[in-house]
mmCIF file of N, CA and C in Angstrom:
data_model
loop_
_atom_site.group_PDB
_atom_site.id
_atom_site.type_symbol
_atom_site.label_atom_id
_atom_site.label_comp_id
_atom_site.label_asym_id
_atom_site.label_seq_id
_atom_site.Cartn_x
_atom_site.Cartn_y
_atom_site.Cartn_z
ATOM 1 N N UNK A 1 10.751 2.321 18.620
ATOM 2 C CA UNK A 1 9.924 1.290 18.044
ATOM 3 C C UNK A 1 9.705 1.584 16.562
ATOM 4 N N UNK A 2 9.937 0.586 15.727
ATOM 5 C CA UNK A 2 9.772 0.705 14.289
ATOM 6 C C UNK A 2 8.719 -0.284 13.833
ATOM 7 N N UNK A 3 7.829 0.190 12.995
ATOM 8 C CA UNK A 3 6.802 -0.653 12.417
ATOM 9 C C UNK A 3 6.826 -0.552 10.901
ATOM 10 N N UNK A 4 6.585 -1.670 10.249
ATOM 11 C CA UNK A 4 6.457 -1.721 8.804
ATOM 12 C C UNK A 4 5.107 -2.354 8.501
ATOM 13 N N UNK A 5 4.235 -1.598 7.880
ATOM 14 C CA UNK A 5 2.867 -2.042 7.631
ATOM 15 C C UNK A 5 2.571 -1.976 6.143
ATOM 16 N N UNK A 6 2.104 -3.080 5.590
ATOM 17 C CA UNK A 6 1.806 -3.149 4.163
ATOM 18 C C UNK A 6 0.350 -3.520 3.929
ATOM 19 N N UNK A 7 -0.123 -3.182 2.746
ATOM 20 C CA UNK A 7 -1.499 -3.446 2.381
ATOM 21 C C UNK A 7 -1.633 -3.450 0.863
ATOM 22 N N UNK A 8 -2.794 -3.870 0.381
ATOM 23 C CA UNK A 8 -3.097 -3.797 -1.035
ATOM 24 C C UNK A 8 -3.227 -5.126 -1.743
ATOM 25 N N UNK A 9 -2.941 -6.220 -1.063
ATOM 26 C CA UNK A 9 -3.057 -7.519 -1.693
ATOM 27 C C UNK A 9 -4.502 -7.911 -1.921
ATOM 28 N N UNK A 10 -4.685 -8.974 -2.685
ATOM 29 C CA UNK A 10 -6.019 -9.453 -2.966
ATOM 30 C C UNK A 10 -6.039 -10.436 -4.103
ATOM 31 N N UNK A 11 -7.235 -10.742 -4.560
ATOM 32 C CA UNK A 11 -7.443 -11.668 -5.666
ATOM 33 C C UNK A 11 -7.738 -10.879 -6.937
ATOM 34 N N UNK A 12 -7.034 -11.223 -8.003
ATOM 35 C CA UNK A 12 -7.207 -10.525 -9.269
ATOM 36 C C UNK A 12 -7.105 -11.525 -10.416
ATOM 37 N N UNK A 13 -7.787 -11.238 -11.509
ATOM 38 C CA UNK A 13 -7.722 -12.097 -12.682
ATOM 39 C C UNK A 13 -6.437 -11.868 -13.460
ATOM 40 N N UNK A 14 -5.986 -12.871 -14.207
ATOM 41 C CA UNK A 14 -4.809 -12.666 -15.057
ATOM 42 C C UNK A 14 -4.983 -11.447 -15.955
ATOM 43 N N UNK A 15 -3.922 -10.667 -16.059
ATOM 44 C CA UNK A 15 -3.967 -9.438 -16.822
ATOM 45 C C UNK A 15 -4.389 -8.231 -16.018
ATOM 46 N N UNK A 16 -4.838 -8.450 -14.800
ATOM 47 C CA UNK A 16 -5.277 -7.365 -13.950
ATOM 48 C C UNK A 16 -4.129 -6.663 -13.256
ATOM 49 N N UNK A 17 -4.489 -5.722 -12.393
ATOM 50 C CA UNK A 17 -3.501 -4.898 -11.702
ATOM 51 C C UNK A 17 -3.796 -4.807 -10.215
ATOM 52 N N UNK A 18 -2.743 -4.624 -9.445
ATOM 53 C CA UNK A 18 -2.829 -4.356 -8.022
ATOM 54 C C UNK A 18 -1.740 -3.364 -7.656
ATOM 55 N N UNK A 19 -1.994 -2.607 -6.613
ATOM 56 C CA UNK A 19 -1.006 -1.666 -6.102
ATOM 57 C C UNK A 19 -0.786 -1.927 -4.620
ATOM 58 N N UNK A 20 0.421 -2.323 -4.267
ATOM 59 C CA UNK A 20 0.780 -2.575 -2.888
ATOM 60 C C UNK A 20 1.409 -1.335 -2.274
ATOM 61 N N UNK A 21 1.133 -1.126 -0.994
ATOM 62 C CA UNK A 21 1.697 -0.007 -0.258
ATOM 63 C C UNK A 21 2.351 -0.515 1.012
ATOM 64 N N UNK A 22 3.402 0.172 1.430
ATOM 65 C CA UNK A 22 4.102 -0.190 2.654
ATOM 66 C C UNK A 22 4.647 1.074 3.296
ATOM 67 N N UNK A 23 4.312 1.278 4.558
ATOM 68 C CA UNK A 23 4.761 2.455 5.283
ATOM 69 C C UNK A 23 5.570 2.049 6.508
ATOM 70 N N UNK A 24 6.725 2.653 6.663
ATOM 71 C CA UNK A 24 7.550 2.467 7.847
ATOM 72 C C UNK A 24 7.338 3.646 8.793
ATOM 73 N N UNK A 25 7.229 3.360 10.074
ATOM 74 C CA UNK A 25 6.991 4.413 11.052
ATOM 75 C C UNK A 25 7.738 4.110 12.340
ATOM 76 N N UNK A 26 7.871 5.134 13.175
ATOM 77 C CA UNK A 26 8.559 4.993 14.447
ATOM 78 C C UNK A 26 9.772 5.891 14.535
ATOM 79 N N UNK A 27 10.725 5.483 15.354
ATOM 80 C CA UNK A 27 11.935 6.277 15.595
ATOM 81 C C UNK A 27 12.951 6.033 14.483
ATOM 82 N N UNK A 28 12.686 6.629 13.345
ATOM 83 C CA UNK A 28 13.504 6.423 12.159
ATOM 84 C C UNK A 28 14.290 7.679 11.835
ATOM 85 N N UNK A 29 15.585 7.517 11.675
ATOM 86 C CA UNK A 29 16.437 8.614 11.235
ATOM 87 C C UNK A 29 16.393 8.746 9.717
ATOM 88 N N UNK A 30 16.610 7.642 9.036
ATOM 89 C CA UNK A 30 16.505 7.626 7.588
ATOM 90 C C UNK A 30 16.379 6.201 7.102
ATOM 91 N N UNK A 31 15.831 6.051 5.908
ATOM 92 C CA UNK A 31 15.693 4.755 5.269
ATOM 93 C C UNK A 31 16.596 4.712 4.048
ATOM 94 N N UNK A 32 17.513 3.764 4.038
ATOM 95 C CA UNK A 32 18.400 3.609 2.894
ATOM 96 C C UNK A 32 17.681 2.985 1.709
ATOM 97 N N UNK A 33 17.185 1.786 1.924
ATOM 98 C CA UNK A 33 16.558 1.030 0.845
ATOM 99 C C UNK A 33 15.209 0.483 1.283
ATOM 100 N N UNK A 34 14.318 0.343 0.322
ATOM 101 C CA UNK A 34 13.056 -0.336 0.547
ATOM 102 C C UNK A 34 12.831 -1.289 -0.613
ATOM 103 N N UNK A 35 12.191 -2.396 -0.326
ATOM 104 C CA UNK A 35 11.984 -3.367 -1.378
ATOM 105 C C UNK A 35 10.814 -4.278 -1.114
ATOM 106 N N UNK A 36 10.471 -5.019 -2.143
ATOM 107 C CA UNK A 36 9.412 -6.003 -2.083
ATOM 108 C C UNK A 36 9.975 -7.372 -2.395
ATOM 109 N N UNK A 37 9.614 -8.341 -1.584
ATOM 110 C CA UNK A 37 9.968 -9.734 -1.764
ATOM 111 C C UNK A 37 8.692 -10.550 -1.811
ATOM 112 N N UNK A 38 8.783 -11.741 -2.374
ATOM 113 C CA UNK A 38 7.614 -12.607 -2.394
ATOM 114 C C UNK A 38 8.027 -14.049 -2.146
ATOM 115 N N UNK A 39 7.084 -14.818 -1.636
ATOM 116 C CA UNK A 39 7.323 -16.215 -1.362
ATOM 117 C C UNK A 39 6.080 -17.020 -1.712
ATOM 118 N N UNK A 40 6.238 -17.935 -2.653
ATOM 119 C CA UNK A 40 5.179 -18.850 -3.030
ATOM 120 C C UNK A 40 5.331 -20.137 -2.230
ATOM 121 N N UNK A 41 4.250 -20.909 -2.081
ATOM 122 C CA UNK A 41 4.333 -22.156 -1.323
ATOM 123 C C UNK A 41 5.423 -23.079 -1.852
ATOM 124 N N UNK A 42 6.264 -23.575 -0.960
ATOM 125 C CA UNK A 42 7.321 -24.491 -1.335
ATOM 126 C C UNK A 42 8.528 -23.856 -1.983
ATOM 127 N N UNK A 43 8.563 -22.534 -2.053
ATOM 128 C CA UNK A 43 9.674 -21.847 -2.688
ATOM 129 C C UNK A 43 10.364 -20.896 -1.718
ATOM 130 N N UNK A 44 11.586 -20.536 -2.056
ATOM 131 C CA UNK A 44 12.337 -19.569 -1.274
ATOM 132 C C UNK A 44 11.817 -18.162 -1.519
ATOM 133 N N UNK A 45 11.970 -17.327 -0.520
ATOM 134 C CA UNK A 45 11.623 -15.928 -0.694
ATOM 135 C C UNK A 45 12.583 -15.293 -1.698
ATOM 136 N N UNK A 46 12.040 -14.520 -2.618
ATOM 137 C CA UNK A 46 12.851 -13.917 -3.655
ATOM 138 C C UNK A 46 12.599 -12.422 -3.753
ATOM 139 N N UNK A 47 13.613 -11.726 -4.204
ATOM 140 C CA UNK A 47 13.492 -10.294 -4.426
ATOM 141 C C UNK A 47 12.624 -10.030 -5.645
ATOM 142 N N UNK A 48 11.666 -9.133 -5.494
ATOM 143 C CA UNK A 48 10.831 -8.697 -6.600
ATOM 144 C C UNK A 48 11.337 -7.372 -7.147
ATOM 145 N N UNK A 49 11.508 -6.411 -6.268
ATOM 146 C CA UNK A 49 11.983 -5.090 -6.661
ATOM 147 C C UNK A 49 12.519 -4.367 -5.440
ATOM 148 N N UNK A 50 13.463 -3.480 -5.663
ATOM 149 C CA UNK A 50 13.990 -2.669 -4.583
ATOM 150 C C UNK A 50 14.315 -1.285 -5.107
ATOM 151 N N UNK A 51 14.349 -0.329 -4.203
ATOM 152 C CA UNK A 51 14.660 1.041 -4.570
ATOM 153 C C UNK A 51 15.510 1.663 -3.474
ATOM 154 N N UNK A 52 16.571 2.342 -3.874
ATOM 155 C CA UNK A 52 17.473 2.962 -2.927
ATOM 156 C C UNK A 52 17.008 4.366 -2.584
ATOM 157 N N UNK A 53 17.703 4.978 -1.645
ATOM 158 C CA UNK A 53 17.386 6.349 -1.264
ATOM 159 C C UNK A 53 17.675 7.335 -2.389
ATOM 160 N N UNK A 54 18.508 6.916 -3.336
ATOM 161 C CA UNK A 54 18.811 7.722 -4.513
ATOM 162 C C UNK A 54 17.918 7.364 -5.695
ATOM 163 N N UNK A 55 16.865 6.598 -5.439
ATOM 164 C CA UNK A 55 15.876 6.211 -6.445
ATOM 165 C C UNK A 55 16.430 5.270 -7.506
ATOM 166 N N UNK A 56 17.479 4.556 -7.189
ATOM 167 C CA UNK A 56 17.964 3.521 -8.082
ATOM 168 C C UNK A 56 17.136 2.263 -7.855
ATOM 169 N N UNK A 57 16.709 1.629 -8.937
ATOM 170 C CA UNK A 57 15.807 0.493 -8.839
ATOM 171 C C UNK A 57 16.415 -0.776 -9.416
ATOM 172 N N UNK A 58 15.955 -1.899 -8.901
ATOM 173 C CA UNK A 58 16.292 -3.212 -9.421
ATOM 174 C C UNK A 58 15.023 -4.052 -9.443
ATOM 175 N N UNK A 59 14.899 -4.879 -10.472
ATOM 176 C CA UNK A 59 13.743 -5.743 -10.619
ATOM 177 C C UNK A 59 14.165 -7.160 -10.943
ATOM 178 N N UNK A 60 13.375 -8.103 -10.469
ATOM 179 C CA UNK A 60 13.541 -9.470 -10.929
ATOM 180 C C UNK A 60 13.199 -9.531 -12.413
ATOM 181 N N UNK A 61 13.922 -10.368 -13.147
ATOM 182 C CA UNK A 61 13.669 -10.474 -14.578
ATOM 183 C C UNK A 61 12.221 -10.851 -14.886
ATOM 184 N N UNK A 62 11.618 -11.629 -14.024
ATOM 185 C CA UNK A 62 10.273 -12.117 -14.264
ATOM 186 C C UNK A 62 9.207 -11.029 -14.185
ATOM 187 N N UNK A 63 9.525 -9.899 -13.559
ATOM 188 C CA UNK A 63 8.541 -8.832 -13.403
ATOM 189 C C UNK A 63 8.926 -7.567 -14.143
ATOM 190 N N UNK A 64 10.102 -7.533 -14.704
ATOM 191 C CA UNK A 64 10.585 -6.340 -15.384
ATOM 192 C C UNK A 64 9.655 -5.966 -16.539
ATOM 193 N N UNK A 65 9.269 -4.716 -16.573
ATOM 194 C CA UNK A 65 8.351 -4.238 -17.586
ATOM 195 C C UNK A 65 6.899 -4.304 -17.185
ATOM 196 N N UNK A 66 6.596 -5.045 -16.121
ATOM 197 C CA UNK A 66 5.224 -5.173 -15.642
ATOM 198 C C UNK A 66 5.015 -4.496 -14.295
ATOM 199 N N UNK A 67 6.029 -4.560 -13.436
ATOM 200 C CA UNK A 67 5.942 -3.978 -12.098
ATOM 201 C C UNK A 67 6.766 -2.703 -12.034
ATOM 202 N N UNK A 68 6.320 -1.778 -11.207
ATOM 203 C CA UNK A 68 7.047 -0.539 -10.986
ATOM 204 C C UNK A 68 7.101 -0.239 -9.496
ATOM 205 N N UNK A 69 8.306 -0.035 -8.982
ATOM 206 C CA UNK A 69 8.475 0.319 -7.583
ATOM 207 C C UNK A 69 8.752 1.814 -7.480
ATOM 208 N N UNK A 70 8.200 2.434 -6.459
ATOM 209 C CA UNK A 70 8.420 3.850 -6.220
ATOM 210 C C UNK A 70 8.365 4.113 -4.725
ATOM 211 N N UNK A 71 8.816 5.285 -4.308
ATOM 212 C CA UNK A 71 8.795 5.614 -2.888
ATOM 213 C C UNK A 71 8.494 7.081 -2.674
ATOM 214 N N UNK A 72 7.907 7.354 -1.529
ATOM 215 C CA UNK A 72 7.635 8.705 -1.079
ATOM 216 C C UNK A 72 8.430 8.889 0.206
ATOM 217 N N UNK A 73 9.559 9.549 0.107
ATOM 218 C CA UNK A 73 10.452 9.672 1.251
ATOM 219 C C UNK A 73 9.831 10.464 2.403
ATOM 220 N N UNK A 74 9.002 11.437 2.076
ATOM 221 C CA UNK A 74 8.363 12.235 3.110
ATOM 222 C C UNK A 74 7.418 11.395 3.965
ATOM 223 N N UNK A 75 6.871 10.344 3.382
ATOM 224 C CA UNK A 75 5.941 9.477 4.085
ATOM 225 C C UNK A 75 6.561 8.144 4.496
ATOM 226 N N UNK A 76 7.847 7.952 4.196
ATOM 227 C CA UNK A 76 8.516 6.676 4.466
ATOM 228 C C UNK A 76 7.720 5.506 3.905
ATOM 229 N N UNK A 77 7.256 5.682 2.690
ATOM 230 C CA UNK A 77 6.367 4.717 2.066
ATOM 231 C C UNK A 77 6.919 4.246 0.728
ATOM 232 N N UNK A 78 6.754 2.968 0.459
ATOM 233 C CA UNK A 78 7.134 2.389 -0.818
ATOM 234 C C UNK A 78 5.901 1.751 -1.448
ATOM 235 N N UNK A 79 5.831 1.805 -2.765
ATOM 236 C CA UNK A 79 4.709 1.258 -3.502
ATOM 237 C C UNK A 79 5.200 0.249 -4.531
ATOM 238 N N UNK A 80 4.341 -0.671 -4.864
ATOM 239 C CA UNK A 80 4.607 -1.596 -5.954
ATOM 240 C C UNK A 80 3.370 -1.658 -6.835
ATOM 241 N N UNK A 81 3.466 -1.060 -8.005
ATOM 242 C CA UNK A 81 2.394 -1.122 -8.987
ATOM 243 C C UNK A 81 2.601 -2.362 -9.832
ATOM 244 N N UNK A 82 1.633 -3.255 -9.813
ATOM 245 C CA UNK A 82 1.735 -4.523 -10.511
ATOM 246 C C UNK A 82 0.695 -4.561 -11.621
ATOM 247 N N UNK A 83 1.156 -4.604 -12.851
ATOM 248 C CA UNK A 83 0.294 -4.671 -14.019
ATOM 249 C C UNK A 83 0.506 -5.983 -14.757
ATOM 250 N N UNK A 84 -0.437 -6.313 -15.617
ATOM 251 C CA UNK A 84 -0.355 -7.533 -16.427
ATOM 252 C C UNK A 84 -0.028 -8.748 -15.573
ATOM 253 N N UNK A 85 -0.743 -8.889 -14.490
ATOM 254 C CA UNK A 85 -0.454 -9.956 -13.541
ATOM 255 C C UNK A 85 -0.688 -11.334 -14.145
ATOM 256 N N UNK A 86 0.162 -12.261 -13.744
ATOM 257 C CA UNK A 86 0.109 -13.640 -14.201
ATOM 258 C C UNK A 86 -0.112 -14.571 -13.016
ATOM 259 N N UNK A 87 -0.642 -15.765 -13.262
ATOM 260 C CA UNK A 87 -0.790 -16.726 -12.161
ATOM 261 C C UNK A 87 0.525 -17.001 -11.435
ATOM 262 N N UNK A 88 1.635 -16.942 -12.150
ATOM 263 C CA UNK A 88 2.937 -17.161 -11.548
ATOM 264 C C UNK A 88 3.318 -16.097 -10.524
ATOM 265 N N UNK A 89 2.602 -14.980 -10.517
ATOM 266 C CA UNK A 89 2.859 -13.925 -9.544
ATOM 267 C C UNK A 89 2.211 -14.199 -8.197
ATOM 268 N N UNK A 90 1.408 -15.236 -8.116
ATOM 269 C CA UNK A 90 0.735 -15.575 -6.871
ATOM 270 C C UNK A 90 1.748 -15.903 -5.783
ATOM 271 N N UNK A 91 1.665 -15.190 -4.672
ATOM 272 C CA UNK A 91 2.603 -15.369 -3.571
ATOM 273 C C UNK A 91 2.212 -14.438 -2.435
ATOM 274 N N UNK A 92 2.865 -14.618 -1.302
ATOM 275 C CA UNK A 92 2.790 -13.642 -0.234
ATOM 276 C C UNK A 92 3.896 -12.624 -0.471
ATOM 277 N N UNK A 93 3.521 -11.371 -0.511
ATOM 278 C CA UNK A 93 4.469 -10.300 -0.772
ATOM 279 C C UNK A 93 4.837 -9.603 0.534
ATOM 280 N N UNK A 94 6.145 -9.437 0.744
ATOM 281 C CA UNK A 94 6.666 -8.834 1.960
ATOM 282 C C UNK A 94 7.411 -7.547 1.642
ATOM 283 N N UNK A 95 7.218 -6.570 2.481
ATOM 284 C CA UNK A 95 7.931 -5.307 2.369
ATOM 285 C C UNK A 95 9.149 -5.326 3.283
ATOM 286 N N UNK A 96 10.242 -4.779 2.793
ATOM 287 C CA UNK A 96 11.474 -4.692 3.564
ATOM 288 C C UNK A 96 12.001 -3.266 3.562
ATOM 289 N N UNK A 97 12.512 -2.850 4.706
ATOM 290 C CA UNK A 97 13.151 -1.544 4.811
ATOM 291 C C UNK A 97 14.465 -1.687 5.546
ATOM 292 N N UNK A 98 15.527 -1.210 4.933
ATOM 293 C CA UNK A 98 16.815 -1.133 5.616
ATOM 294 C C UNK A 98 16.974 0.313 6.057
ATOM 295 N N UNK A 99 17.014 0.522 7.381
ATOM 296 C CA UNK A 99 16.937 1.873 7.905
ATOM 297 C C UNK A 99 17.865 2.092 9.084
ATOM 298 N N UNK A 100 17.982 3.353 9.443
ATOM 299 C CA UNK A 100 18.750 3.762 10.614
ATOM 300 C C UNK A 100 17.787 4.388 11.602
ATOM 301 N N UNK A 101 17.772 3.892 12.825
ATOM 302 C CA UNK A 101 16.945 4.456 13.864
ATOM 303 C C UNK A 101 17.566 5.739 14.412
ATOM 304 N N UNK A 102 16.783 6.479 15.160
ATOM 305 C CA UNK A 102 17.280 7.726 15.743
ATOM 306 C C UNK A 102 18.452 7.501 16.682
ATOM 307 N N UNK A 103 18.542 6.334 17.292
ATOM 308 C CA UNK A 103 19.666 6.005 18.169
ATOM 309 C C UNK A 103 20.925 5.644 17.399
ATOM 310 N N UNK A 104 20.840 5.509 16.106
ATOM 311 C CA UNK A 104 21.988 5.160 15.296
ATOM 312 C C UNK A 104 22.081 3.696 14.941
ATOM 313 N N UNK A 105 21.149 2.904 15.385
ATOM 314 C CA UNK A 105 21.135 1.481 15.091
ATOM 315 C C UNK A 105 20.497 1.256 13.727
ATOM 316 N N UNK A 106 21.131 0.466 12.916
ATOM 317 C CA UNK A 106 20.606 0.180 11.596
ATOM 318 C C UNK A 106 20.331 -1.305 11.427
ATOM 319 N N UNK A 107 19.414 -1.607 10.535
ATOM 320 C CA UNK A 107 19.075 -2.987 10.282
ATOM 321 C C UNK A 107 17.862 -3.127 9.388
ATOM 322 N N UNK A 108 17.511 -4.371 9.131
ATOM 323 C CA UNK A 108 16.367 -4.706 8.286
ATOM 324 C C UNK A 108 15.096 -4.860 9.099
ATOM 325 N N UNK A 109 14.002 -4.362 8.545
ATOM 326 C CA UNK A 109 12.689 -4.522 9.143
ATOM 327 C C UNK A 109 11.729 -5.019 8.079
ATOM 328 N N UNK A 110 10.830 -5.894 8.492
ATOM 329 C CA UNK A 110 9.927 -6.565 7.566
ATOM 330 C C UNK A 110 8.475 -6.330 7.926
ATOM 331 N N UNK A 111 7.650 -6.265 6.897
ATOM 332 C CA UNK A 111 6.216 -6.219 7.094
ATOM 333 C C UNK A 111 5.656 -7.605 7.333
ATOM 334 N N UNK A 112 4.363 -7.658 7.587
ATOM 335 C CA UNK A 112 3.718 -8.921 7.931
ATOM 336 C C UNK A 112 3.379 -9.779 6.717
ATOM 337 N N UNK A 113 3.429 -9.204 5.544
ATOM 338 C CA UNK A 113 3.104 -9.915 4.324
ATOM 339 C C UNK A 113 1.658 -9.706 3.906
ATOM 340 N N UNK A 114 1.445 -9.672 2.610
ATOM 341 C CA UNK A 114 0.101 -9.551 2.071
ATOM 342 C C UNK A 114 -0.049 -10.512 0.898
ATOM 343 N N UNK A 115 -1.166 -11.212 0.857
ATOM 344 C CA UNK A 115 -1.390 -12.245 -0.146
ATOM 345 C C UNK A 115 -1.832 -11.638 -1.473
ATOM 346 N N UNK A 116 -1.157 -12.047 -2.526
ATOM 347 C CA UNK A 116 -1.554 -11.704 -3.891
ATOM 348 C C UNK A 116 -1.883 -12.996 -4.622
ATOM 349 N N UNK A 117 -3.105 -13.108 -5.091
ATOM 350 C CA UNK A 117 -3.546 -14.295 -5.807
ATOM 351 C C UNK A 117 -4.043 -13.902 -7.184
ATOM 352 N N UNK A 118 -3.488 -14.528 -8.203
ATOM 353 C CA UNK A 118 -3.857 -14.251 -9.587
ATOM 354 C C UNK A 118 -4.474 -15.521 -10.162
ATOM 355 N N UNK A 119 -5.760 -15.473 -10.411
ATOM 356 C CA UNK A 119 -6.472 -16.656 -10.867
ATOM 357 C C UNK A 119 -7.748 -16.256 -11.579
ATOM 358 N N UNK A 120 -8.132 -17.060 -12.554
ATOM 359 C CA UNK A 120 -9.385 -16.851 -13.252
ATOM 360 C C UNK A 120 -10.502 -17.694 -12.661
#
């Protein structure tokens, strides 16, 4: 059984900061990649940031320079530090982990989503 649990969302004023956390647990052999996606009402889910097991990162152009993704491999946890938040960042943020289970089965696992609202 694999679980992906995220937290840290909330309401913040423009220019403020939030830190999202996501932990994967269960029968996990290893995690290749972890990432954050977001979906605003009426829009497609989009990649925000991702990080590989080798700590290689990718960011959406809209968040580059403002958001930072990091991971703690010992805890199977990924973080998203969000600074200089804008109203356009308002969305439900989802955590994703591409991993290999102890049985050798690999695949994508998703968190339940956490709401981030940026408004004055």
